[in-house]
Short mmCIF file of N, CA and C in Angstrom, two decimals:
data_model
loop_
_atom_site.label_atom_id
_atom_site.label_comp_id
_atom_site.label_asym_id
_atom_site.label_seq_id
_atom_site.Cartn_x
_atom_site.Cartn_y
_atom_site.Cartn_z
N MET A 1 24.46 -58.92 48.16
CA MET A 1 25.65 -58.19 47.99
C MET A 1 26.87 -59.10 48.07
N ASN A 2 26.86 -59.97 48.98
CA ASN A 2 27.92 -60.94 49.14
C ASN A 2 28.02 -61.80 47.89
N LEU A 3 26.91 -62.09 47.35
CA LEU A 3 26.85 -62.91 46.15
C LEU A 3 27.42 -62.13 44.96
N ASN A 4 27.16 -60.91 44.96
CA ASN A 4 27.64 -60.06 43.90
C ASN A 4 29.17 -59.97 43.89
N ILE A 5 29.73 -59.87 45.05
CA ILE A 5 31.19 -59.78 45.18
C ILE A 5 31.82 -61.11 44.77
N SER A 6 31.26 -62.20 45.19
CA SER A 6 31.83 -63.50 44.84
C SER A 6 31.70 -63.75 43.35
N GLN A 7 30.61 -63.32 42.76
CA GLN A 7 30.43 -63.48 41.32
C GLN A 7 31.42 -62.60 40.55
N LYS A 8 31.64 -61.43 41.07
CA LYS A 8 32.58 -60.51 40.44
C LYS A 8 34.01 -61.06 40.51
N THR A 9 34.39 -61.59 41.65
CA THR A 9 35.72 -62.19 41.79
C THR A 9 35.84 -63.43 40.92
N GLN A 10 34.74 -64.15 40.80
CA GLN A 10 34.73 -65.33 39.94
C GLN A 10 35.00 -64.92 38.49
N ASN A 11 34.38 -63.89 38.03
CA ASN A 11 34.56 -63.40 36.66
C ASN A 11 36.00 -62.89 36.45
N ASP A 12 36.52 -62.20 37.47
CA ASP A 12 37.90 -61.71 37.38
C ASP A 12 38.88 -62.87 37.28
N LEU A 13 38.63 -63.91 38.08
CA LEU A 13 39.52 -65.07 38.06
C LEU A 13 39.45 -65.79 36.71
N THR A 14 38.29 -65.92 36.15
CA THR A 14 38.18 -66.59 34.84
C THR A 14 38.87 -65.75 33.77
N ASP A 15 38.79 -64.44 33.88
CA ASP A 15 39.48 -63.58 32.91
C ASP A 15 41.00 -63.75 33.01
N VAL A 16 41.48 -63.91 34.25
CA VAL A 16 42.92 -64.02 34.45
C VAL A 16 43.44 -65.37 33.98
N PHE A 17 42.77 -66.44 34.32
CA PHE A 17 43.28 -67.78 34.03
C PHE A 17 42.84 -68.35 32.68
N GLN A 18 41.90 -67.75 32.04
CA GLN A 18 41.45 -68.24 30.75
C GLN A 18 42.29 -67.57 29.65
N PRO A 19 42.95 -68.37 28.78
CA PRO A 19 43.81 -67.76 27.77
C PRO A 19 43.00 -66.99 26.73
N GLU A 20 43.64 -65.92 26.25
CA GLU A 20 42.97 -65.14 25.21
C GLU A 20 43.13 -65.86 23.88
N LYS A 21 42.18 -65.71 23.05
CA LYS A 21 42.25 -66.35 21.75
C LYS A 21 43.17 -65.53 20.85
N ALA A 22 44.14 -66.24 20.24
CA ALA A 22 45.11 -65.56 19.38
C ALA A 22 44.45 -65.20 18.06
N GLU A 23 44.81 -64.03 17.57
CA GLU A 23 44.26 -63.60 16.29
C GLU A 23 45.10 -64.22 15.18
N ARG A 24 44.43 -64.79 14.22
CA ARG A 24 45.13 -65.40 13.09
C ARG A 24 44.86 -64.57 11.84
N PRO A 25 45.95 -64.31 11.07
CA PRO A 25 45.72 -63.55 9.84
C PRO A 25 44.99 -64.42 8.82
N GLU A 26 44.38 -63.76 7.87
CA GLU A 26 43.63 -64.51 6.86
C GLU A 26 44.58 -65.31 5.96
N VAL A 27 45.75 -64.75 5.67
CA VAL A 27 46.75 -65.43 4.84
C VAL A 27 47.87 -65.89 5.76
N PRO A 28 48.28 -67.17 5.73
CA PRO A 28 49.35 -67.66 6.62
C PRO A 28 50.68 -66.92 6.37
N LYS A 29 51.49 -66.91 7.40
CA LYS A 29 52.75 -66.17 7.37
C LYS A 29 53.69 -66.68 6.28
N TYR A 30 53.78 -67.99 6.09
CA TYR A 30 54.70 -68.52 5.08
C TYR A 30 54.30 -68.08 3.68
N LEU A 31 52.99 -67.97 3.42
CA LEU A 31 52.54 -67.49 2.12
C LEU A 31 52.87 -66.01 1.94
N GLN A 32 52.76 -65.26 3.04
CA GLN A 32 53.12 -63.84 2.98
C GLN A 32 54.61 -63.68 2.65
N ASN A 33 55.45 -64.53 3.26
CA ASN A 33 56.89 -64.47 2.98
C ASN A 33 57.20 -64.81 1.52
N ILE A 34 56.52 -65.82 0.99
CA ILE A 34 56.74 -66.22 -0.41
C ILE A 34 56.36 -65.08 -1.34
N GLU A 35 55.21 -64.44 -1.08
CA GLU A 35 54.77 -63.33 -1.93
C GLU A 35 55.76 -62.16 -1.85
N ALA A 36 56.27 -61.88 -0.65
CA ALA A 36 57.22 -60.78 -0.49
C ALA A 36 58.51 -61.07 -1.26
N GLU A 37 58.99 -62.32 -1.22
CA GLU A 37 60.20 -62.69 -1.96
C GLU A 37 59.98 -62.56 -3.47
N GLN A 38 58.81 -62.97 -3.94
CA GLN A 38 58.52 -62.86 -5.37
C GLN A 38 58.47 -61.40 -5.81
N LYS A 39 57.86 -60.54 -5.00
CA LYS A 39 57.81 -59.11 -5.33
C LYS A 39 59.21 -58.51 -5.36
N GLU A 40 60.06 -58.90 -4.40
CA GLU A 40 61.44 -58.40 -4.35
C GLU A 40 62.22 -58.85 -5.58
N GLU A 41 62.02 -60.09 -6.00
CA GLU A 41 62.70 -60.62 -7.18
C GLU A 41 62.28 -59.86 -8.43
N ILE A 42 61.00 -59.59 -8.56
CA ILE A 42 60.49 -58.85 -9.72
C ILE A 42 61.07 -57.43 -9.73
N ARG A 43 61.11 -56.80 -8.56
CA ARG A 43 61.65 -55.45 -8.46
C ARG A 43 63.14 -55.43 -8.85
N GLU A 44 63.91 -56.43 -8.40
CA GLU A 44 65.33 -56.51 -8.76
C GLU A 44 65.53 -56.71 -10.26
N ARG A 45 64.69 -57.51 -10.89
CA ARG A 45 64.79 -57.73 -12.33
C ARG A 45 64.55 -56.43 -13.10
N LYS A 46 63.57 -55.67 -12.65
CA LYS A 46 63.25 -54.42 -13.34
C LYS A 46 64.37 -53.39 -13.18
N ASN A 47 65.02 -53.37 -12.03
CA ASN A 47 66.04 -52.36 -11.75
C ASN A 47 67.45 -52.81 -12.14
N ARG A 48 67.59 -54.00 -12.67
CA ARG A 48 68.90 -54.51 -13.05
C ARG A 48 69.47 -53.71 -14.22
N LYS A 49 70.80 -53.46 -14.17
CA LYS A 49 71.43 -52.70 -15.23
C LYS A 49 71.55 -53.56 -16.48
N LYS A 50 71.34 -52.93 -17.60
CA LYS A 50 71.44 -53.64 -18.87
C LYS A 50 72.92 -53.80 -19.24
N ALA A 51 73.27 -54.95 -19.79
CA ALA A 51 74.63 -55.21 -20.21
C ALA A 51 74.89 -54.48 -21.52
N ARG A 52 76.00 -53.77 -21.58
CA ARG A 52 76.32 -53.07 -22.81
C ARG A 52 77.14 -54.00 -23.71
N PRO A 53 77.08 -53.82 -24.99
CA PRO A 53 77.83 -54.70 -25.89
C PRO A 53 79.34 -54.49 -25.72
N LEU A 54 80.08 -55.58 -25.89
CA LEU A 54 81.52 -55.55 -25.72
C LEU A 54 82.20 -54.93 -26.94
N ASN A 55 83.18 -54.10 -26.65
CA ASN A 55 84.02 -53.56 -27.70
C ASN A 55 85.28 -54.43 -27.73
N LEU A 56 85.34 -55.33 -28.70
CA LEU A 56 86.40 -56.33 -28.72
C LEU A 56 87.79 -55.73 -28.86
N SER A 57 87.91 -54.67 -29.62
CA SER A 57 89.24 -54.07 -29.77
C SER A 57 89.72 -53.48 -28.45
N GLU A 58 88.80 -52.87 -27.70
CA GLU A 58 89.17 -52.30 -26.39
C GLU A 58 89.52 -53.41 -25.40
N VAL A 59 88.74 -54.48 -25.41
CA VAL A 59 89.00 -55.61 -24.52
C VAL A 59 90.36 -56.22 -24.85
N ASP A 60 90.66 -56.34 -26.14
CA ASP A 60 91.95 -56.90 -26.56
C ASP A 60 93.10 -56.01 -26.10
N LYS A 61 92.95 -54.69 -26.22
CA LYS A 61 93.99 -53.76 -25.76
C LYS A 61 94.22 -53.90 -24.26
N GLN A 62 93.13 -53.99 -23.50
CA GLN A 62 93.25 -54.13 -22.05
C GLN A 62 93.97 -55.43 -21.69
N PHE A 63 93.61 -56.51 -22.37
CA PHE A 63 94.24 -57.80 -22.10
C PHE A 63 95.74 -57.74 -22.39
N LYS A 64 96.10 -57.16 -23.54
CA LYS A 64 97.52 -57.08 -23.90
C LYS A 64 98.29 -56.20 -22.92
N ALA A 65 97.66 -55.12 -22.44
CA ALA A 65 98.32 -54.24 -21.47
C ALA A 65 98.56 -54.99 -20.16
N ARG A 66 97.56 -55.74 -19.70
CA ARG A 66 97.73 -56.53 -18.48
C ARG A 66 98.81 -57.59 -18.65
N GLN A 67 98.81 -58.23 -19.79
CA GLN A 67 99.80 -59.27 -20.06
C GLN A 67 101.21 -58.68 -20.08
N GLN A 68 101.35 -57.51 -20.68
CA GLN A 68 102.66 -56.84 -20.72
C GLN A 68 103.13 -56.49 -19.32
N LYS A 69 102.21 -55.98 -18.48
CA LYS A 69 102.56 -55.65 -17.09
C LYS A 69 103.02 -56.89 -16.34
N LEU A 70 102.31 -58.01 -16.55
CA LEU A 70 102.69 -59.26 -15.88
C LEU A 70 104.08 -59.72 -16.32
N LYS A 71 104.37 -59.62 -17.61
CA LYS A 71 105.69 -60.03 -18.10
C LYS A 71 106.77 -59.14 -17.49
N GLN A 72 106.49 -57.84 -17.42
CA GLN A 72 107.47 -56.91 -16.86
C GLN A 72 107.71 -57.21 -15.38
N ARG A 73 106.63 -57.44 -14.63
CA ARG A 73 106.76 -57.77 -13.21
C ARG A 73 107.55 -59.06 -13.03
N ASP A 74 107.26 -60.05 -13.87
CA ASP A 74 107.96 -61.33 -13.77
C ASP A 74 109.45 -61.15 -14.04
N ALA A 75 109.79 -60.36 -15.06
CA ALA A 75 111.20 -60.12 -15.37
C ALA A 75 111.89 -59.40 -14.22
N GLU A 76 111.22 -58.41 -13.64
CA GLU A 76 111.80 -57.70 -12.49
C GLU A 76 111.99 -58.64 -11.31
N HIS A 77 111.01 -59.50 -11.09
CA HIS A 77 111.10 -60.45 -9.98
C HIS A 77 112.27 -61.41 -10.18
N GLN A 78 112.41 -61.93 -11.40
CA GLN A 78 113.51 -62.85 -11.69
C GLN A 78 114.86 -62.15 -11.50
N LYS A 79 114.94 -60.89 -11.94
CA LYS A 79 116.18 -60.13 -11.78
C LYS A 79 116.51 -59.94 -10.30
N LYS A 80 115.49 -59.60 -9.51
CA LYS A 80 115.70 -59.43 -8.07
C LYS A 80 116.18 -60.73 -7.43
N LEU A 81 115.57 -61.85 -7.82
CA LEU A 81 115.98 -63.14 -7.27
C LEU A 81 117.44 -63.44 -7.61
N LYS A 82 117.80 -63.20 -8.87
CA LYS A 82 119.17 -63.45 -9.30
C LYS A 82 120.15 -62.56 -8.55
N ASP A 83 119.80 -61.27 -8.42
CA ASP A 83 120.67 -60.34 -7.69
C ASP A 83 120.83 -60.77 -6.24
N ARG A 84 119.72 -61.17 -5.62
CA ARG A 84 119.77 -61.61 -4.23
C ARG A 84 120.66 -62.85 -4.08
N GLN A 85 120.53 -63.78 -5.03
CA GLN A 85 121.34 -65.00 -4.97
C GLN A 85 122.83 -64.66 -5.13
N LEU A 86 123.16 -63.78 -6.08
CA LEU A 86 124.55 -63.39 -6.26
C LEU A 86 125.09 -62.68 -5.03
N GLN A 87 124.27 -61.83 -4.42
CA GLN A 87 124.70 -61.12 -3.22
C GLN A 87 124.97 -62.11 -2.08
N GLN A 88 124.10 -63.11 -1.94
CA GLN A 88 124.30 -64.11 -0.90
C GLN A 88 125.58 -64.91 -1.15
N GLU A 89 125.83 -65.25 -2.42
CA GLU A 89 127.06 -65.98 -2.74
C GLU A 89 128.29 -65.14 -2.40
N ARG A 90 128.24 -63.85 -2.77
CA ARG A 90 129.38 -62.96 -2.47
C ARG A 90 129.61 -62.86 -0.97
N SER A 91 128.52 -62.63 -0.23
CA SER A 91 128.68 -62.47 1.22
C SER A 91 129.20 -63.77 1.85
N HIS A 92 128.76 -64.92 1.32
CA HIS A 92 129.23 -66.19 1.86
C HIS A 92 130.72 -66.38 1.56
N LYS A 93 131.13 -66.03 0.33
CA LYS A 93 132.56 -66.15 -0.02
C LYS A 93 133.39 -65.21 0.85
N GLU A 94 132.88 -64.00 1.08
CA GLU A 94 133.60 -63.07 1.95
C GLU A 94 133.73 -63.63 3.36
N PHE A 95 132.64 -64.23 3.83
CA PHE A 95 132.66 -64.83 5.16
C PHE A 95 133.69 -65.95 5.23
N LEU A 96 133.68 -66.82 4.22
CA LEU A 96 134.63 -67.93 4.21
C LEU A 96 136.07 -67.43 4.12
N SER A 97 136.28 -66.38 3.35
CA SER A 97 137.65 -65.86 3.24
C SER A 97 138.10 -65.18 4.53
N SER A 98 137.15 -64.72 5.33
CA SER A 98 137.52 -64.06 6.59
C SER A 98 137.87 -65.06 7.68
N LEU A 99 137.49 -66.32 7.49
CA LEU A 99 137.81 -67.33 8.49
C LEU A 99 139.31 -67.61 8.50
N PRO A 100 139.87 -67.92 9.67
CA PRO A 100 141.30 -68.22 9.71
C PRO A 100 141.58 -69.55 9.01
N LYS A 101 142.63 -69.57 8.22
CA LYS A 101 142.98 -70.78 7.48
C LYS A 101 143.98 -71.59 8.31
N THR A 102 143.70 -72.89 8.40
CA THR A 102 144.61 -73.78 9.13
C THR A 102 145.29 -74.71 8.13
N LYS A 103 146.40 -75.25 8.53
CA LYS A 103 147.13 -76.16 7.64
C LYS A 103 146.31 -77.41 7.37
N HIS A 104 145.64 -77.90 8.41
CA HIS A 104 144.85 -79.13 8.26
C HIS A 104 143.71 -78.92 7.26
N ALA A 105 142.98 -77.82 7.38
CA ALA A 105 141.85 -77.54 6.48
C ALA A 105 142.34 -77.42 5.04
N GLU A 106 143.48 -76.78 4.84
CA GLU A 106 144.03 -76.61 3.50
C GLU A 106 144.43 -77.96 2.92
N GLU A 107 145.03 -78.83 3.73
CA GLU A 107 145.41 -80.17 3.27
C GLU A 107 144.19 -80.99 2.90
N VAL A 108 143.15 -80.92 3.73
CA VAL A 108 141.92 -81.67 3.45
C VAL A 108 141.30 -81.20 2.15
N ARG A 109 141.28 -79.89 1.92
CA ARG A 109 140.70 -79.35 0.70
C ARG A 109 141.48 -79.83 -0.53
N LYS A 110 142.81 -79.80 -0.44
CA LYS A 110 143.64 -80.25 -1.56
C LYS A 110 143.45 -81.73 -1.83
N GLU A 111 143.38 -82.54 -0.77
CA GLU A 111 143.17 -83.98 -0.94
C GLU A 111 141.82 -84.27 -1.57
N ALA A 112 140.79 -83.55 -1.14
CA ALA A 112 139.45 -83.76 -1.70
C ALA A 112 139.43 -83.41 -3.18
N ALA A 113 140.07 -82.31 -3.54
CA ALA A 113 140.13 -81.91 -4.95
C ALA A 113 140.89 -82.95 -5.77
N ALA A 114 141.97 -83.48 -5.22
CA ALA A 114 142.76 -84.48 -5.93
C ALA A 114 141.97 -85.76 -6.13
N THR A 115 141.24 -86.21 -5.11
CA THR A 115 140.46 -87.45 -5.26
C THR A 115 139.33 -87.26 -6.26
N VAL A 116 138.70 -86.10 -6.27
CA VAL A 116 137.63 -85.85 -7.24
C VAL A 116 138.20 -85.89 -8.66
N LYS A 117 139.35 -85.26 -8.86
CA LYS A 117 139.97 -85.29 -10.19
C LYS A 117 140.33 -86.71 -10.60
N ALA A 118 140.90 -87.47 -9.67
CA ALA A 118 141.29 -88.85 -9.98
C ALA A 118 140.06 -89.69 -10.29
N ASP A 119 139.00 -89.52 -9.51
CA ASP A 119 137.77 -90.29 -9.76
C ASP A 119 137.20 -89.95 -11.13
N ASN A 120 137.17 -88.68 -11.48
CA ASN A 120 136.64 -88.28 -12.78
C ASN A 120 137.47 -88.85 -13.92
N LYS A 121 138.79 -88.82 -13.76
CA LYS A 121 139.68 -89.35 -14.79
C LYS A 121 139.47 -90.86 -14.95
N LEU A 122 139.38 -91.57 -13.82
CA LEU A 122 139.16 -93.01 -13.86
C LEU A 122 137.81 -93.34 -14.49
N ARG A 123 136.79 -92.59 -14.15
CA ARG A 123 135.45 -92.83 -14.70
C ARG A 123 135.47 -92.64 -16.21
N LYS A 124 136.13 -91.59 -16.69
CA LYS A 124 136.20 -91.35 -18.13
C LYS A 124 136.93 -92.49 -18.84
N GLU A 125 138.03 -92.94 -18.26
CA GLU A 125 138.79 -94.04 -18.87
C GLU A 125 137.95 -95.31 -18.94
N LEU A 126 137.25 -95.63 -17.84
CA LEU A 126 136.43 -96.84 -17.83
C LEU A 126 135.29 -96.75 -18.84
N LEU A 127 134.64 -95.61 -18.92
CA LEU A 127 133.56 -95.46 -19.89
C LEU A 127 134.08 -95.56 -21.31
N ASN A 128 135.22 -94.98 -21.59
CA ASN A 128 135.81 -95.09 -22.93
C ASN A 128 136.13 -96.54 -23.26
N ASN A 129 136.69 -97.28 -22.29
CA ASN A 129 136.99 -98.70 -22.51
C ASN A 129 135.71 -99.49 -22.76
N LEU A 130 134.67 -99.19 -22.00
CA LEU A 130 133.41 -99.91 -22.17
C LEU A 130 132.76 -99.59 -23.51
N ARG A 131 132.87 -98.37 -23.95
CA ARG A 131 132.26 -97.98 -25.22
C ARG A 131 133.02 -98.58 -26.40
N LYS A 132 134.33 -98.77 -26.23
CA LYS A 132 135.13 -99.38 -27.30
C LYS A 132 134.75 -100.83 -27.49
N THR A 133 134.54 -101.54 -26.39
CA THR A 133 134.13 -102.94 -26.48
C THR A 133 132.65 -102.97 -26.77
N SER A 134 132.19 -104.03 -27.43
CA SER A 134 130.77 -104.12 -27.76
C SER A 134 129.97 -104.39 -26.49
N PRO A 135 128.79 -103.81 -26.37
CA PRO A 135 127.98 -104.05 -25.17
C PRO A 135 127.49 -105.49 -25.13
N ARG A 136 127.44 -106.03 -23.95
CA ARG A 136 127.01 -107.40 -23.73
C ARG A 136 125.50 -107.47 -23.89
N SER A 137 125.01 -108.38 -24.72
CA SER A 137 123.57 -108.50 -24.88
C SER A 137 123.10 -109.81 -24.25
N VAL A 138 121.93 -109.75 -23.66
CA VAL A 138 121.37 -110.91 -22.98
C VAL A 138 120.16 -111.35 -23.78
N ASN A 139 120.13 -112.64 -24.18
CA ASN A 139 119.04 -113.14 -25.00
C ASN A 139 117.93 -113.74 -24.16
N SER A 140 118.22 -114.11 -22.92
CA SER A 140 117.18 -114.72 -22.09
C SER A 140 116.24 -113.64 -21.58
N ARG A 141 115.03 -114.04 -21.34
CA ARG A 141 114.03 -113.09 -20.86
C ARG A 141 114.15 -112.95 -19.35
N SER A 142 114.12 -111.72 -18.89
CA SER A 142 114.28 -111.47 -17.46
C SER A 142 113.31 -110.37 -17.04
N LYS A 143 112.94 -110.38 -15.76
CA LYS A 143 112.03 -109.36 -15.25
C LYS A 143 112.78 -108.09 -14.86
N SER A 144 114.07 -108.20 -14.68
CA SER A 144 114.85 -107.03 -14.26
C SER A 144 115.21 -106.19 -15.48
N PRO A 145 115.45 -104.88 -15.27
CA PRO A 145 115.83 -104.05 -16.41
C PRO A 145 117.18 -104.44 -17.00
N ALA A 146 117.99 -105.17 -16.24
CA ALA A 146 119.29 -105.60 -16.75
C ALA A 146 119.14 -106.66 -17.83
N GLY A 147 117.98 -107.30 -17.91
CA GLY A 147 117.76 -108.35 -18.88
C GLY A 147 117.48 -107.82 -20.27
N HIS A 148 117.20 -106.56 -20.43
CA HIS A 148 116.93 -106.01 -21.75
C HIS A 148 118.22 -105.89 -22.53
N SER A 149 118.13 -106.14 -23.83
CA SER A 149 119.34 -106.17 -24.64
C SER A 149 119.96 -104.79 -24.80
N ASN A 150 119.19 -103.73 -24.66
CA ASN A 150 119.75 -102.40 -24.84
C ASN A 150 120.25 -101.79 -23.53
N PHE A 151 120.27 -102.56 -22.48
CA PHE A 151 120.70 -102.06 -21.16
C PHE A 151 122.10 -102.55 -20.89
N ASN A 152 123.03 -101.66 -20.68
CA ASN A 152 124.42 -102.02 -20.42
C ASN A 152 124.63 -101.92 -18.92
N LEU A 153 124.60 -103.05 -18.24
CA LEU A 153 124.67 -103.10 -16.78
C LEU A 153 126.00 -102.59 -16.27
N SER A 154 127.07 -102.97 -16.94
CA SER A 154 128.39 -102.57 -16.44
C SER A 154 128.56 -101.06 -16.50
N GLU A 155 128.06 -100.43 -17.54
CA GLU A 155 128.16 -98.97 -17.64
C GLU A 155 127.33 -98.31 -16.55
N GLU A 156 126.17 -98.87 -16.28
CA GLU A 156 125.30 -98.32 -15.23
C GLU A 156 125.96 -98.45 -13.86
N ILE A 157 126.58 -99.57 -13.61
CA ILE A 157 127.26 -99.78 -12.33
C ILE A 157 128.42 -98.81 -12.20
N MET A 158 129.15 -98.61 -13.29
CA MET A 158 130.29 -97.69 -13.25
C MET A 158 129.81 -96.28 -12.96
N LEU A 159 128.73 -95.88 -13.57
CA LEU A 159 128.23 -94.53 -13.33
C LEU A 159 127.71 -94.38 -11.91
N GLY A 160 127.12 -95.43 -11.38
CA GLY A 160 126.55 -95.36 -10.04
C GLY A 160 127.57 -95.41 -8.94
N ASN A 161 128.76 -95.95 -9.19
CA ASN A 161 129.77 -96.10 -8.14
C ASN A 161 130.88 -95.08 -8.27
N ASN A 162 130.62 -93.92 -8.86
CA ASN A 162 131.63 -92.87 -9.01
C ASN A 162 132.86 -93.37 -9.76
N GLY A 163 132.68 -94.23 -10.72
CA GLY A 163 133.80 -94.69 -11.52
C GLY A 163 134.57 -95.82 -10.90
N ARG A 164 134.21 -96.25 -9.71
CA ARG A 164 134.92 -97.37 -9.07
C ARG A 164 134.34 -98.67 -9.61
N SER A 165 135.15 -99.70 -9.64
CA SER A 165 134.68 -100.97 -10.17
C SER A 165 133.80 -101.66 -9.14
N PRO A 166 132.83 -102.45 -9.59
CA PRO A 166 131.96 -103.16 -8.65
C PRO A 166 132.74 -104.24 -7.92
N PRO A 167 132.29 -104.62 -6.74
CA PRO A 167 133.01 -105.65 -6.01
C PRO A 167 133.03 -106.96 -6.79
N GLY A 168 134.16 -107.63 -6.80
CA GLY A 168 134.28 -108.91 -7.50
C GLY A 168 134.66 -108.78 -8.95
N SER A 169 134.88 -107.58 -9.45
CA SER A 169 135.25 -107.44 -10.85
C SER A 169 136.73 -107.12 -10.95
N PRO A 170 137.46 -107.85 -11.77
CA PRO A 170 138.92 -107.62 -11.88
C PRO A 170 139.22 -106.42 -12.77
N ASN A 171 140.16 -105.61 -12.35
CA ASN A 171 140.68 -104.49 -13.13
C ASN A 171 139.60 -103.51 -13.59
N GLY A 172 138.53 -103.38 -12.84
CA GLY A 172 137.50 -102.42 -13.18
C GLY A 172 136.61 -102.84 -14.32
N LEU A 173 136.74 -104.08 -14.82
CA LEU A 173 135.88 -104.54 -15.90
C LEU A 173 134.83 -105.48 -15.33
N TYR A 174 133.75 -105.59 -16.03
CA TYR A 174 132.64 -106.41 -15.58
C TYR A 174 133.00 -107.88 -15.70
N SER A 175 132.68 -108.66 -14.67
CA SER A 175 132.99 -110.09 -14.72
C SER A 175 131.69 -110.89 -14.67
N GLU A 176 131.75 -112.10 -15.19
CA GLU A 176 130.59 -112.97 -15.21
C GLU A 176 130.23 -113.44 -13.81
N GLU A 177 131.21 -113.47 -12.90
CA GLU A 177 130.95 -113.92 -11.53
C GLU A 177 130.05 -112.95 -10.78
N TYR A 178 130.01 -111.73 -11.20
CA TYR A 178 129.30 -110.68 -10.45
C TYR A 178 127.79 -110.83 -10.53
N GLU A 179 127.27 -111.54 -11.53
CA GLU A 179 125.82 -111.72 -11.66
C GLU A 179 125.35 -112.46 -10.47
#
C-alpha cells in the first residue's frame, strides 16, 4: 500500500513537471495566412465595381464650370485685397491727419520735399548731359563689367548716387582720375 501511494505520487509529479506536447497543424500558419490573403484578393477582384466609360462632353462641362468658379473666386479675392489695402491707407491718412502738427515737423517735411526735387532735377540734367556726349568706350579687355564697350560707367555711377557726382569728379562729370 505504501508503495502504491508513492507510485501514485510519482506519476502525479511526472504529469505536473513533464511538458505537454504541443499540437501542430498539418499546414503551417504562414502558409495558411498566404492562402487567406490570396482568397481575399480574389474576392475583392470579383466584387470590384466596373469602370463606366467617360462622357467627354460632360467632363468638359464640369471642368469649365470649376474653372469659372475659380476665376470668380480669384477676382473676388483680389477685389477684397484691394479694398482692404485702400481702407488701410485711408485709416492711416486719417490717423496721420489727427496727429498734432508742429512747426519743426512741417519744416522737415518741406526741406525733404525740396531736396528730393532738387536731386531729381540734378539727376535729369546730368543724364541729359551724358547722353548728349558720346559714351566712353574701352578697348582693353577687362574682367569687370565696366570694361565692356556698351557699359557706360559714369551713367551707372550717376544713377547709383542719386544724381550726385562721384568723389573726385569735377562739376559732376566723369574724370579719368576716378578709375
